[in-house]
Short mmCIF file of the N, C-alpha and C atoms (twelve columns), coordinates in Angstrom:
data_MODEL
# 
_entry.id   MODEL 
# 
loop_
_atom_site.group_PDB 
_atom_site.id 
_atom_site.type_symbol 
_atom_site.label_atom_id 
_atom_site.label_alt_id 
_atom_site.label_comp_id 
_atom_site.label_asym_id 
_atom_site.label_seq_id 
_atom_site.Cartn_x 
_atom_site.Cartn_y 
_atom_site.Cartn_z 
_atom_site.pdbx_PDB_model_num 
ATOM 1   N N  . MET A 1   73.205  349.582 81.763 1 
ATOM 2   C CA . MET A 1   74.014  349.819 80.583 1 
ATOM 3   C C  . MET A 1   74.794  348.548 80.259 1 
ATOM 4   N N  . GLU A 2   74.774  348.133 79.016 1 
ATOM 5   C CA . GLU A 2   75.471  346.923 78.579 1 
ATOM 6   C C  . GLU A 2   76.954  347.242 78.402 1 
ATOM 7   N N  . ARG A 3   77.803  346.498 79.073 1 
ATOM 8   C CA . ARG A 3   79.247  346.730 79.029 1 
ATOM 9   C C  . ARG A 3   79.954  345.824 78.025 1 
ATOM 10  N N  . GLY A 4   79.299  344.799 77.536 1 
ATOM 11  C CA . GLY A 4   79.909  343.911 76.567 1 
ATOM 12  C C  . GLY A 4   80.785  342.830 77.170 1 
ATOM 13  N N  . SER A 5   80.809  342.700 78.483 1 
ATOM 14  C CA . SER A 5   81.632  341.691 79.119 1 
ATOM 15  C C  . SER A 5   80.850  341.063 80.253 1 
ATOM 16  N N  . ASP A 6   80.793  339.758 80.249 1 
ATOM 17  C CA . ASP A 6   80.105  339.087 81.353 1 
ATOM 18  C C  . ASP A 6   81.086  338.260 82.191 1 
ATOM 19  N N  . LYS A 7   82.403  338.428 81.938 1 
ATOM 20  C CA . LYS A 7   83.401  337.678 82.695 1 
ATOM 21  C C  . LYS A 7   83.940  338.479 83.865 1 
ATOM 22  N N  . HIS A 8   83.849  339.791 83.789 1 
ATOM 23  C CA . HIS A 8   84.310  340.639 84.882 1 
ATOM 24  C C  . HIS A 8   83.499  341.923 84.896 1 
ATOM 25  N N  . GLY A 9   83.669  342.684 85.927 1 
ATOM 26  C CA . GLY A 9   82.841  343.863 86.133 1 
ATOM 27  C C  . GLY A 9   83.361  345.118 85.456 1 
ATOM 28  N N  . PRO A 10  82.592  346.214 85.565 1 
ATOM 29  C CA . PRO A 10  82.958  347.469 84.914 1 
ATOM 30  C C  . PRO A 10  84.281  348.046 85.422 1 
ATOM 31  N N  . HIS A 11  84.590  347.876 86.696 1 
ATOM 32  C CA . HIS A 11  85.842  348.409 87.241 1 
ATOM 33  C C  . HIS A 11  87.051  347.750 86.568 1 
ATOM 34  N N  . LEU A 12  87.003  346.435 86.416 1 
ATOM 35  C CA . LEU A 12  88.096  345.721 85.762 1 
ATOM 36  C C  . LEU A 12  88.149  346.058 84.265 1 
ATOM 37  N N  . ASP A 13  87.003  346.243 83.626 1 
ATOM 38  C CA . ASP A 13  86.973  346.660 82.221 1 
ATOM 39  C C  . ASP A 13  87.727  347.978 82.034 1 
ATOM 40  N N  . GLU A 14  87.445  348.934 82.913 1 
ATOM 41  C CA . GLU A 14  88.082  350.242 82.815 1 
ATOM 42  C C  . GLU A 14  89.578  350.153 83.090 1 
ATOM 43  N N  . GLU A 15  89.968  349.335 84.033 1 
ATOM 44  C CA . GLU A 15  91.385  349.163 84.347 1 
ATOM 45  C C  . GLU A 15  92.127  348.523 83.175 1 
ATOM 46  N N  . MET A 16  91.519  347.537 82.543 1 
ATOM 47  C CA . MET A 16  92.147  346.895 81.387 1 
ATOM 48  C C  . MET A 16  92.254  347.871 80.213 1 
ATOM 49  N N  . ALA A 17  91.237  348.695 80.009 1 
ATOM 50  C CA . ALA A 17  91.286  349.697 78.941 1 
ATOM 51  C C  . ALA A 17  92.401  350.706 79.221 1 
ATOM 52  N N  . HIS A 18  92.576  351.081 80.455 1 
ATOM 53  C CA . HIS A 18  93.628  352.029 80.833 1 
ATOM 54  C C  . HIS A 18  95.016  351.431 80.567 1 
ATOM 55  N N  . GLU A 19  95.191  350.149 80.811 1 
ATOM 56  C CA . GLU A 19  96.483  349.498 80.621 1 
ATOM 57  C C  . GLU A 19  96.941  349.523 79.163 1 
ATOM 58  N N  . VAL A 20  96.027  349.435 78.233 1 
ATOM 59  C CA . VAL A 20  96.405  349.382 76.816 1 
ATOM 60  C C  . VAL A 20  96.163  350.699 76.083 1 
ATOM 61  N N  . SER A 21  95.673  351.728 76.763 1 
ATOM 62  C CA . SER A 21  95.341  352.980 76.084 1 
ATOM 63  C C  . SER A 21  96.556  353.625 75.424 1 
ATOM 64  N N  . GLY A 22  97.735  353.558 76.032 1 
ATOM 65  C CA . GLY A 22  98.933  354.137 75.434 1 
ATOM 66  C C  . GLY A 22  99.307  353.470 74.130 1 
ATOM 67  N N  . VAL A 23  99.203  352.162 74.067 1 
ATOM 68  C CA . VAL A 23  99.522  351.433 72.849 1 
ATOM 69  C C  . VAL A 23  98.491  351.737 71.765 1 
ATOM 70  N N  . VAL A 24  97.226  351.774 72.147 1 
ATOM 71  C CA . VAL A 24  96.156  352.029 71.178 1 
ATOM 72  C C  . VAL A 24  96.263  353.443 70.621 1 
ATOM 73  N N  . GLN A 25  96.470  354.431 71.481 1 
ATOM 74  C CA . GLN A 25  96.504  355.813 71.038 1 
ATOM 75  C C  . GLN A 25  97.858  356.218 70.462 1 
ATOM 76  N N  . GLY A 26  98.942  355.685 70.991 1 
ATOM 77  C CA . GLY A 26  100.273 356.081 70.539 1 
ATOM 78  C C  . GLY A 26  100.795 355.266 69.378 1 
ATOM 79  N N  . GLY A 27  100.321 354.049 69.221 1 
ATOM 80  C CA . GLY A 27  100.775 353.201 68.127 1 
ATOM 81  C C  . GLY A 27  102.110 352.532 68.372 1 
ATOM 82  N N  . HIS A 28  102.649 352.625 69.593 1 
ATOM 83  C CA . HIS A 28  103.914 351.970 69.915 1 
ATOM 84  C C  . HIS A 28  103.933 351.659 71.412 1 
ATOM 85  N N  . GLU A 29  104.887 350.859 71.788 1 
ATOM 86  C CA . GLU A 29  105.011 350.467 73.198 1 
ATOM 87  C C  . GLU A 29  105.284 351.699 74.050 1 
ATOM 88  N N  . THR A 30  104.608 351.813 75.178 1 
ATOM 89  C CA . THR A 30  104.748 353.005 76.011 1 
ATOM 90  C C  . THR A 30  105.448 352.747 77.342 1 
ATOM 91  N N  . ARG A 31  105.876 351.550 77.587 1 
ATOM 92  C CA . ARG A 31  106.489 351.226 78.874 1 
ATOM 93  C C  . ARG A 31  107.993 351.508 78.842 1 
ATOM 94  N N  . ALA A 32  108.505 352.088 79.928 1 
ATOM 95  C CA . ALA A 32  109.929 352.404 80.015 1 
ATOM 96  C C  . ALA A 32  110.740 351.161 80.378 1 
ATOM 97  N N  . GLU A 33  110.176 350.293 81.199 1 
ATOM 98  C CA . GLU A 33  110.887 349.080 81.597 1 
ATOM 99  C C  . GLU A 33  110.652 347.988 80.561 1 
ATOM 100 N N  . GLU A 34  111.735 347.461 80.035 1 
ATOM 101 C CA . GLU A 34  111.626 346.457 78.978 1 
ATOM 102 C C  . GLU A 34  110.904 345.204 79.447 1 
ATOM 103 N N  . TRP A 35  111.028 344.844 80.694 1 
ATOM 104 C CA . TRP A 35  110.412 343.620 81.184 1 
ATOM 105 C C  . TRP A 35  108.886 343.715 81.218 1 
ATOM 106 N N  . HIS A 36  108.314 344.943 81.093 1 
ATOM 107 C CA . HIS A 36  106.865 345.103 81.010 1 
ATOM 108 C C  . HIS A 36  106.329 344.876 79.593 1 
ATOM 109 N N  . SER A 37  107.179 344.981 78.592 1 
ATOM 110 C CA . SER A 37  106.755 344.904 77.196 1 
ATOM 111 C C  . SER A 37  106.340 343.486 76.824 1 
ATOM 112 N N  . ALA A 38  105.495 343.402 75.823 1 
ATOM 113 C CA . ALA A 38  105.069 342.099 75.313 1 
ATOM 114 C C  . ALA A 38  106.241 341.414 74.612 1 
ATOM 115 N N  . GLU A 39  106.272 340.093 74.685 1 
ATOM 116 C CA . GLU A 39  107.346 339.350 74.045 1 
ATOM 117 C C  . GLU A 39  107.130 339.312 72.539 1 
ATOM 118 N N  . PRO A 40  108.219 339.349 71.756 1 
ATOM 119 C CA . PRO A 40  108.078 339.246 70.309 1 
ATOM 120 C C  . PRO A 40  107.685 337.824 69.899 1 
ATOM 121 N N  . ALA A 41  107.339 337.676 68.630 1 
ATOM 122 C CA . ALA A 41  106.966 336.360 68.120 1 
ATOM 123 C C  . ALA A 41  108.154 335.404 68.242 1 
ATOM 124 N N  . GLY A 42  107.865 334.122 68.434 1 
ATOM 125 C CA . GLY A 42  108.909 333.108 68.533 1 
ATOM 126 C C  . GLY A 42  109.574 332.838 67.196 1 
ATOM 127 N N  . GLU A 43  110.652 332.034 67.223 1 
ATOM 128 C CA . GLU A 43  111.399 331.738 66.006 1 
ATOM 129 C C  . GLU A 43  110.558 331.024 64.958 1 
ATOM 130 N N  . ASP A 44  109.637 330.183 65.394 1 
ATOM 131 C CA . ASP A 44  108.827 329.418 64.444 1 
ATOM 132 C C  . ASP A 44  107.497 330.094 64.138 1 
ATOM 133 N N  . GLN A 45  107.308 331.318 64.573 1 
ATOM 134 C CA . GLN A 45  106.057 332.043 64.346 1 
ATOM 135 C C  . GLN A 45  106.304 333.225 63.406 1 
ATOM 136 N N  . PRO A 46  105.322 333.532 62.549 1 
ATOM 137 C CA . PRO A 46  105.508 334.661 61.625 1 
ATOM 138 C C  . PRO A 46  105.443 335.991 62.370 1 
ATOM 139 N N  . GLN A 47  106.137 336.987 61.820 1 
ATOM 140 C CA . GLN A 47  106.079 338.335 62.379 1 
ATOM 141 C C  . GLN A 47  104.708 338.937 62.062 1 
ATOM 142 N N  . VAL A 48  104.166 339.665 62.976 1 
ATOM 143 C CA . VAL A 48  102.852 340.278 62.805 1 
ATOM 144 C C  . VAL A 48  103.029 341.666 62.213 1 
ATOM 145 N N  . THR A 49  102.285 341.943 61.138 1 
ATOM 146 C CA . THR A 49  102.301 343.270 60.529 1 
ATOM 147 C C  . THR A 49  100.872 343.741 60.359 1 
ATOM 148 N N  . LEU A 50  100.709 345.019 60.117 1 
ATOM 149 C CA . LEU A 50  99.371  345.563 59.946 1 
ATOM 150 C C  . LEU A 50  98.763  345.193 58.599 1 
ATOM 151 N N  . GLY A 51  99.566  345.168 57.535 1 
ATOM 152 C CA . GLY A 51  99.014  344.982 56.207 1 
ATOM 153 C C  . GLY A 51  99.321  343.656 55.557 1 
ATOM 154 N N  . GLY A 52  100.149 342.825 56.133 1 
ATOM 155 C CA . GLY A 52  100.520 341.591 55.474 1 
ATOM 156 C C  . GLY A 52  101.439 341.875 54.301 1 
ATOM 157 N N  . GLU A 53  101.547 340.917 53.378 1 
ATOM 158 C CA . GLU A 53  102.414 341.099 52.223 1 
ATOM 159 C C  . GLU A 53  101.750 341.924 51.129 1 
ATOM 160 N N  . ALA A 54  100.442 341.797 50.964 1 
ATOM 161 C CA . ALA A 54  99.733  342.498 49.898 1 
ATOM 162 C C  . ALA A 54  99.411  343.932 50.332 1 
ATOM 163 N N  . PRO A 55  99.441  344.875 49.394 1 
ATOM 164 C CA . PRO A 55  99.061  346.243 49.753 1 
ATOM 165 C C  . PRO A 55  97.576  346.300 50.108 1 
ATOM 166 N N  . LEU A 56  97.249  347.208 51.000 1 
ATOM 167 C CA . LEU A 56  95.853  347.355 51.397 1 
ATOM 168 C C  . LEU A 56  95.051  347.970 50.250 1 
ATOM 169 N N  . MET A 57  93.943  347.344 49.880 1 
ATOM 170 C CA . MET A 57  93.165  347.801 48.745 1 
ATOM 171 C C  . MET A 57  91.741  348.170 49.124 1 
ATOM 172 N N  . GLY A 58  91.411  348.187 50.382 1 
ATOM 173 C CA . GLY A 58  90.052  348.488 50.800 1 
ATOM 174 C C  . GLY A 58  89.629  349.882 50.417 1 
ATOM 175 N N  . GLY A 59  88.349  350.069 50.236 1 
ATOM 176 C CA . GLY A 59  87.809  351.384 49.953 1 
ATOM 177 C C  . GLY A 59  87.740  351.732 48.488 1 
ATOM 178 N N  . THR A 60  88.144  350.841 47.592 1 
ATOM 179 C CA . THR A 60  88.058  351.113 46.158 1 
ATOM 180 C C  . THR A 60  86.998  350.201 45.553 1 
ATOM 181 N N  . PRO A 61  85.808  350.731 45.293 1 
ATOM 182 C CA . PRO A 61  84.742  349.891 44.741 1 
ATOM 183 C C  . PRO A 61  85.041  349.466 43.309 1 
ATOM 184 N N  . GLN A 62  84.386  348.410 42.888 1 
ATOM 185 C CA . GLN A 62  84.543  347.936 41.516 1 
ATOM 186 C C  . GLN A 62  84.094  349.029 40.558 1 
ATOM 187 N N  . GLY A 63  84.855  349.240 39.488 1 
ATOM 188 C CA . GLY A 63  84.517  350.251 38.500 1 
ATOM 189 C C  . GLY A 63  85.175  351.590 38.763 1 
ATOM 190 N N  . MET A 64  85.899  351.723 39.873 1 
ATOM 191 C CA . MET A 64  86.560  352.983 40.209 1 
ATOM 192 C C  . MET A 64  88.025  352.720 40.543 1 
ATOM 193 N N  . THR A 65  88.848  353.727 40.350 1 
ATOM 194 C CA . THR A 65  90.244  353.642 40.756 1 
ATOM 195 C C  . THR A 65  90.411  354.375 42.085 1 
ATOM 196 N N  . ALA A 66  91.571  354.226 42.692 1 
ATOM 197 C CA . ALA A 66  91.841  354.943 43.942 1 
ATOM 198 C C  . ALA A 66  91.806  356.453 43.709 1 
ATOM 199 N N  . GLY A 67  92.237  356.898 42.535 1 
ATOM 200 C CA . GLY A 67  92.178  358.323 42.190 1 
ATOM 201 C C  . GLY A 67  90.750  358.829 42.087 1 
ATOM 202 N N  . ASP A 68  89.864  357.979 41.509 1 
ATOM 203 C CA . ASP A 68  88.450  358.345 41.426 1 
ATOM 204 C C  . ASP A 68  87.848  358.516 42.815 1 
ATOM 205 N N  . VAL A 69  88.185  357.599 43.700 1 
ATOM 206 C CA . VAL A 69  87.657  357.660 45.069 1 
ATOM 207 C C  . VAL A 69  88.153  358.918 45.774 1 
ATOM 208 N N  . ALA A 70  89.436  359.239 45.597 1 
ATOM 209 C CA . ALA A 70  89.998  360.438 46.223 1 
ATOM 210 C C  . ALA A 70  89.351  361.705 45.666 1 
ATOM 211 N N  . SER A 71  89.142  361.749 44.353 1 
ATOM 212 C CA . SER A 71  88.520  362.929 43.738 1 
ATOM 213 C C  . SER A 71  87.078  363.097 44.191 1 
ATOM 214 N N  . ARG A 72  86.342  361.992 44.246 1 
ATOM 215 C CA . ARG A 72  84.950  362.062 44.697 1 
ATOM 216 C C  . ARG A 72  84.883  362.467 46.164 1 
ATOM 217 N N  . SER A 73  85.818  361.991 46.966 1 
ATOM 218 C CA . SER A 73  85.852  362.359 48.379 1 
ATOM 219 C C  . SER A 73  86.146  363.841 48.556 1 
ATOM 220 N N  . GLU A 74  87.063  364.374 47.743 1 
ATOM 221 C CA . GLU A 74  87.360  365.806 47.831 1 
ATOM 222 C C  . GLU A 74  86.143  366.636 47.444 1 
ATOM 223 N N  . LEU A 75  85.446  366.204 46.404 1 
ATOM 224 C CA . LEU A 75  84.221  366.887 45.988 1 
ATOM 225 C C  . LEU A 75  83.194  366.862 47.120 1 
ATOM 226 N N  . ALA A 76  83.037  365.713 47.739 1 
ATOM 227 C CA . ALA A 76  82.080  365.576 48.842 1 
ATOM 228 C C  . ALA A 76  82.475  366.423 50.037 1 
ATOM 229 N N  . GLN A 77  83.766  366.560 50.274 1 
ATOM 230 C CA . GLN A 77  84.253  367.372 51.393 1 
ATOM 231 C C  . GLN A 77  83.797  368.820 51.253 1 
ATOM 232 N N  . TRP A 78  83.831  369.350 50.046 1 
ATOM 233 C CA . TRP A 78  83.483  370.748 49.846 1 
ATOM 234 C C  . TRP A 78  81.992  370.972 49.668 1 
ATOM 235 N N  . LEU A 79  81.258  369.945 49.256 1 
ATOM 236 C CA . LEU A 79  79.812  370.122 49.079 1 
ATOM 237 C C  . LEU A 79  79.030  369.771 50.338 1 
ATOM 238 N N  . GLY A 80  79.416  368.707 51.013 1 
ATOM 239 C CA . GLY A 80  78.685  368.288 52.205 1 
ATOM 240 C C  . GLY A 80  77.318  367.717 51.848 1 
ATOM 241 N N  . ARG A 81  76.552  367.352 52.867 1 
ATOM 242 C CA . ARG A 81  75.226  366.778 52.627 1 
ATOM 243 C C  . ARG A 81  74.109  367.794 52.779 1 
ATOM 244 N N  . ALA A 82  74.342  368.842 53.538 1 
ATOM 245 C CA . ALA A 82  73.268  369.780 53.859 1 
ATOM 246 C C  . ALA A 82  72.776  370.565 52.656 1 
ATOM 247 N N  . VAL A 83  73.586  370.690 51.631 1 
ATOM 248 C CA . VAL A 83  73.224  371.499 50.475 1 
ATOM 249 C C  . VAL A 83  72.231  370.783 49.545 1 
ATOM 250 N N  . PHE A 84  72.132  369.493 49.627 1 
ATOM 251 C CA . PHE A 84  71.291  368.710 48.711 1 
ATOM 252 C C  . PHE A 84  69.861  368.625 49.193 1 
ATOM 253 N N  . PRO A 85  68.905  368.501 48.281 1 
ATOM 254 C CA . PRO A 85  68.983  368.563 46.813 1 
ATOM 255 C C  . PRO A 85  69.222  370.002 46.361 1 
ATOM 256 N N  . ALA A 86  69.958  370.136 45.245 1 
ATOM 257 C CA . ALA A 86  70.314  371.468 44.760 1 
ATOM 258 C C  . ALA A 86  70.598  371.434 43.260 1 
ATOM 259 N N  . VAL A 87  70.482  372.590 42.650 1 
ATOM 260 C CA . VAL A 87  70.840  372.752 41.235 1 
ATOM 261 C C  . VAL A 87  72.280  373.259 41.173 1 
ATOM 262 N N  . GLN A 88  72.819  373.337 39.954 1 
ATOM 263 C CA . GLN A 88  74.220  373.685 39.744 1 
ATOM 264 C C  . GLN A 88  74.582  375.022 40.367 1 
ATOM 265 N N  . GLN A 89  73.748  376.038 40.243 1 
ATOM 266 C CA . GLN A 89  74.061  377.367 40.763 1 
ATOM 267 C C  . GLN A 89  74.176  377.362 42.288 1 
ATOM 268 N N  . ILE A 90  73.295  376.628 42.972 1 
ATOM 269 C CA . ILE A 90  73.349  376.538 44.437 1 
ATOM 270 C C  . ILE A 90  74.620  375.803 44.869 1 
ATOM 271 N N  . LEU A 91  74.969  374.728 44.158 1 
ATOM 272 C CA . LEU A 91  76.196  373.990 44.469 1 
ATOM 273 C C  . LEU A 91  77.427  374.880 44.281 1 
ATOM 274 N N  . LEU A 92  77.418  375.669 43.231 1 
ATOM 275 C CA . LEU A 92  78.532  376.566 42.951 1 
ATOM 276 C C  . LEU A 92  78.677  377.620 44.054 1 
ATOM 277 N N  . GLU A 93  77.578  378.215 44.466 1 
ATOM 278 C CA . GLU A 93  77.615  379.205 45.540 1 
ATOM 279 C C  . GLU A 93  78.087  378.581 46.852 1 
ATOM 280 N N  . HIS A 94  77.599  377.387 47.136 1 
ATOM 281 C CA . HIS A 94  77.984  376.701 48.373 1 
ATOM 282 C C  . HIS A 94  79.490  376.395 48.384 1 
ATOM 283 N N  . ALA A 95  80.006  375.926 47.258 1 
ATOM 284 C CA . ALA A 95  81.431  375.596 47.169 1 
ATOM 285 C C  . ALA A 95  82.285  376.852 47.338 1 
ATOM 286 N N  . ARG A 96  81.880  377.948 46.717 1 
ATOM 287 C CA . ARG A 96  82.629  379.206 46.871 1 
ATOM 288 C C  . ARG A 96  82.603  379.687 48.321 1 
ATOM 289 N N  . ASP A 97  81.422  379.638 48.942 1 
ATOM 290 C CA . ASP A 97  81.293  380.071 50.340 1 
ATOM 291 C C  . ASP A 97  82.139  379.213 51.274 1 
ATOM 292 N N  . ALA A 98  82.276  377.925 50.938 1 
ATOM 293 C CA . ALA A 98  83.054  377.011 51.770 1 
ATOM 294 C C  . ALA A 98  84.556  377.171 51.545 1 
ATOM 295 N N  . GLY A 99  84.936  377.945 50.519 1 
ATOM 296 C CA . GLY A 99  86.361  378.149 50.242 1 
ATOM 297 C C  . GLY A 99  86.977  377.019 49.447 1 
ATOM 298 N N  . ALA A 100 86.189  376.367 48.604 1 
ATOM 299 C CA . ALA A 100 86.681  375.240 47.803 1 
ATOM 300 C C  . ALA A 100 87.772  375.709 46.849 1 
ATOM 301 N N  . PRO A 101 88.751  374.831 46.566 1 
ATOM 302 C CA . PRO A 101 89.809  375.197 45.620 1 
ATOM 303 C C  . PRO A 101 89.253  375.381 44.205 1 
ATOM 304 N N  . ASP A 102 90.051  376.027 43.372 1 
ATOM 305 C CA . ASP A 102 89.603  376.366 42.017 1 
ATOM 306 C C  . ASP A 102 89.200  375.149 41.197 1 
ATOM 307 N N  . ASN A 103 89.914  374.025 41.353 1 
ATOM 308 C CA . ASN A 103 89.573  372.844 40.544 1 
ATOM 309 C C  . ASN A 103 88.175  372.319 40.884 1 
ATOM 310 N N  . ILE A 104 87.773  372.397 42.142 1 
ATOM 311 C CA . ILE A 104 86.434  371.950 42.532 1 
ATOM 312 C C  . ILE A 104 85.385  372.916 41.987 1 
ATOM 313 N N  . VAL A 105 85.643  374.216 42.079 1 
ATOM 314 C CA . VAL A 105 84.706  375.219 41.559 1 
ATOM 315 C C  . VAL A 105 84.530  375.035 40.060 1 
ATOM 316 N N  . GLU A 106 85.617  374.776 39.344 1 
ATOM 317 C CA . GLU A 106 85.535  374.578 37.895 1 
ATOM 318 C C  . GLU A 106 84.751  373.314 37.539 1 
ATOM 319 N N  . GLU A 107 84.924  372.255 38.322 1 
ATOM 320 C CA . GLU A 107 84.156  371.031 38.071 1 
ATOM 321 C C  . GLU A 107 82.660  371.294 38.250 1 
ATOM 322 N N  . ILE A 108 82.307  371.998 39.299 1 
ATOM 323 C CA . ILE A 108 80.887  372.292 39.550 1 
ATOM 324 C C  . ILE A 108 80.349  373.219 38.469 1 
ATOM 325 N N  . ARG A 109 81.165  374.159 38.019 1 
ATOM 326 C CA . ARG A 109 80.739  375.066 36.952 1 
ATOM 327 C C  . ARG A 109 80.464  374.281 35.660 1 
ATOM 328 N N  . ALA A 110 81.141  373.152 35.465 1 
ATOM 329 C CA . ALA A 110 80.958  372.338 34.253 1 
ATOM 330 C C  . ALA A 110 79.703  371.468 34.297 1 
ATOM 331 N N  . LEU A 111 79.012  371.426 35.430 1 
ATOM 332 C CA . LEU A 111 77.793  370.623 35.528 1 
ATOM 333 C C  . LEU A 111 76.704  371.174 34.613 1 
ATOM 334 N N  . PRO A 112 75.864  370.291 34.069 1 
ATOM 335 C CA . PRO A 112 74.728  370.768 33.284 1 
ATOM 336 C C  . PRO A 112 73.765  371.575 34.163 1 
ATOM 337 N N  . ALA A 113 73.382  372.758 33.692 1 
ATOM 338 C CA . ALA A 113 72.462  373.612 34.441 1 
ATOM 339 C C  . ALA A 113 71.030  373.115 34.262 1 
ATOM 340 N N  . GLY A 114 70.175  373.458 35.207 1 
ATOM 341 C CA . GLY A 114 68.758  373.120 35.108 1 
ATOM 342 C C  . GLY A 114 68.399  371.744 35.634 1 
ATOM 343 N N  . ARG A 115 69.347  371.009 36.131 1 
ATOM 344 C CA . ARG A 115 69.084  369.679 36.685 1 
ATOM 345 C C  . ARG A 115 69.265  369.723 38.194 1 
ATOM 346 N N  . GLU A 116 68.395  369.005 38.914 1 
ATOM 347 C CA . GLU A 116 68.521  368.949 40.363 1 
ATOM 348 C C  . GLU A 116 69.316  367.704 40.746 1 
ATOM 349 N N  . TYR A 117 70.297  367.895 41.599 1 
ATOM 350 C CA . TYR A 117 71.163  366.817 42.063 1 
ATOM 351 C C  . TYR A 117 70.758  366.460 43.494 1 
ATOM 352 N N  . THR A 118 70.584  365.169 43.749 1 
ATOM 353 C CA . THR A 118 70.110  364.755 45.068 1 
ATOM 354 C C  . THR A 118 71.232  364.437 46.045 1 
ATOM 355 N N  . ASN A 119 72.437  364.148 45.526 1 
ATOM 356 C CA . ASN A 119 73.572  363.841 46.412 1 
ATOM 357 C C  . ASN A 119 74.876  363.953 45.629 1 
ATOM 358 N N  . VAL A 120 75.999  363.725 46.314 1 
ATOM 359 C CA . VAL A 120 77.309  363.831 45.677 1 
ATOM 360 C C  . VAL A 120 77.462  362.796 44.570 1 
ATOM 361 N N  . GLY A 121 76.853  361.635 44.741 1 
ATOM 362 C CA . GLY A 121 76.914  360.602 43.706 1 
ATOM 363 C C  . GLY A 121 76.319  361.080 42.392 1 
ATOM 364 N N  . ASP A 122 75.198  361.795 42.460 1 
ATOM 365 C CA . ASP A 122 74.597  362.362 41.240 1 
ATOM 366 C C  . ASP A 122 75.539  363.360 40.581 1 
ATOM 367 N N  . VAL A 123 76.154  364.201 41.374 1 
ATOM 368 C CA . VAL A 123 77.094  365.190 40.839 1 
ATOM 369 C C  . VAL A 123 78.285  364.474 40.204 1 
ATOM 370 N N  . TRP A 124 78.808  363.465 40.889 1 
ATOM 371 C CA . TRP A 124 79.969  362.721 40.380 1 
ATOM 372 C C  . TRP A 124 79.651  362.050 39.046 1 
ATOM 373 N N  . ARG A 125 78.489  361.410 38.961 1 
ATOM 374 C CA . ARG A 125 78.124  360.747 37.704 1 
ATOM 375 C C  . ARG A 125 77.931  361.752 36.578 1 
ATOM 376 N N  . ALA A 126 77.352  362.916 36.868 1 
ATOM 377 C CA . ALA A 126 77.158  363.941 35.841 1 
ATOM 378 C C  . ALA A 126 78.501  364.487 35.351 1 
ATOM 379 N N  . LEU A 127 79.452  364.616 36.235 1 
ATOM 380 C CA . LEU A 127 80.774  365.122 35.848 1 
ATOM 381 C C  . LEU A 127 81.562  364.121 35.015 1 
ATOM 382 N N  . ASN A 128 81.307  362.829 35.199 1 
ATOM 383 C CA . ASN A 128 82.122  361.796 34.578 1 
ATOM 384 C C  . ASN A 128 81.418  360.991 33.500 1 
ATOM 385 N N  . LYS A 129 80.291  361.455 32.993 1 
ATOM 386 C CA . LYS A 129 79.584  360.723 31.937 1 
ATOM 387 C C  . LYS A 129 80.391  360.636 30.659 1 
ATOM 388 N N  . SER A 130 81.147  361.669 30.333 1 
ATOM 389 C CA . SER A 130 81.866  361.695 29.063 1 
ATOM 390 C C  . SER A 130 82.988  360.662 28.983 1 
ATOM 391 N N  . ASP A 131 83.559  360.276 30.124 1 
ATOM 392 C CA . ASP A 131 84.661  359.316 30.060 1 
ATOM 393 C C  . ASP A 131 84.296  357.956 30.648 1 
ATOM 394 N N  . GLY A 132 83.041  357.589 30.572 1 
ATOM 395 C CA . GLY A 132 82.646  356.241 30.952 1 
ATOM 396 C C  . GLY A 132 82.018  356.104 32.322 1 
ATOM 397 N N  . GLY A 133 81.968  357.163 33.077 1 
ATOM 398 C CA . GLY A 133 81.251  357.088 34.341 1 
ATOM 399 C C  . GLY A 133 82.123  356.987 35.566 1 
ATOM 400 N N  . HIS A 134 83.004  356.024 35.630 1 
ATOM 401 C CA . HIS A 134 83.861  355.804 36.791 1 
ATOM 402 C C  . HIS A 134 83.064  355.823 38.095 1 
ATOM 403 N N  . SER A 135 81.985  355.084 38.111 1 
ATOM 404 C CA . SER A 135 81.194  354.926 39.326 1 
ATOM 405 C C  . SER A 135 81.181  353.453 39.682 1 
ATOM 406 N N  . GLU A 136 80.701  353.156 40.874 1 
ATOM 407 C CA . GLU A 136 80.631  351.758 41.272 1 
ATOM 408 C C  . GLU A 136 79.795  350.983 40.269 1 
ATOM 409 N N  . SER A 137 80.322  349.826 39.873 1 
ATOM 410 C CA . SER A 137 79.550  349.009 38.947 1 
ATOM 411 C C  . SER A 137 78.566  348.111 39.684 1 
ATOM 412 N N  . ARG A 138 78.811  347.907 40.988 1 
ATOM 413 C CA . ARG A 138 77.917  347.066 41.761 1 
ATOM 414 C C  . ARG A 138 77.995  347.489 43.214 1 
ATOM 415 N N  . ARG A 139 76.844  347.596 43.862 1 
ATOM 416 C CA . ARG A 139 76.804  347.966 45.272 1 
ATOM 417 C C  . ARG A 139 76.179  346.845 46.060 1 
ATOM 418 N N  . PHE A 140 76.647  346.665 47.285 1 
ATOM 419 C CA . PHE A 140 76.131  345.614 48.140 1 
ATOM 420 C C  . PHE A 140 75.158  346.170 49.130 1 
# 
């Protein structure tokens, strides 16, 4: 089994992982004795933060807003992947059975009937054609 380290053995890997597990899982220093804690940045060094000065903007593709991404994610949460490919009536039944909120059921009810949808992206584009699409303009 590949351990990803060729400088020390598996026993030391596990011991090192155990030493930092509290910080990784808890998100804060876990040691009671202050002398065990890591030293803060020096006077001439910048403070370390998770996000820097700019707000985090990841996860918003070009052509979509953060609200669009959240709405599409909520739709995907209630539809899932197992239901596809499906027509509007099957999607509606699946959403009701899953206990989807009324706004999701109403969106699915507004889909054009008689068309087969292959994934959540197809459903999202069909729901948003009237206001310009709000889909990714470019994918990598």
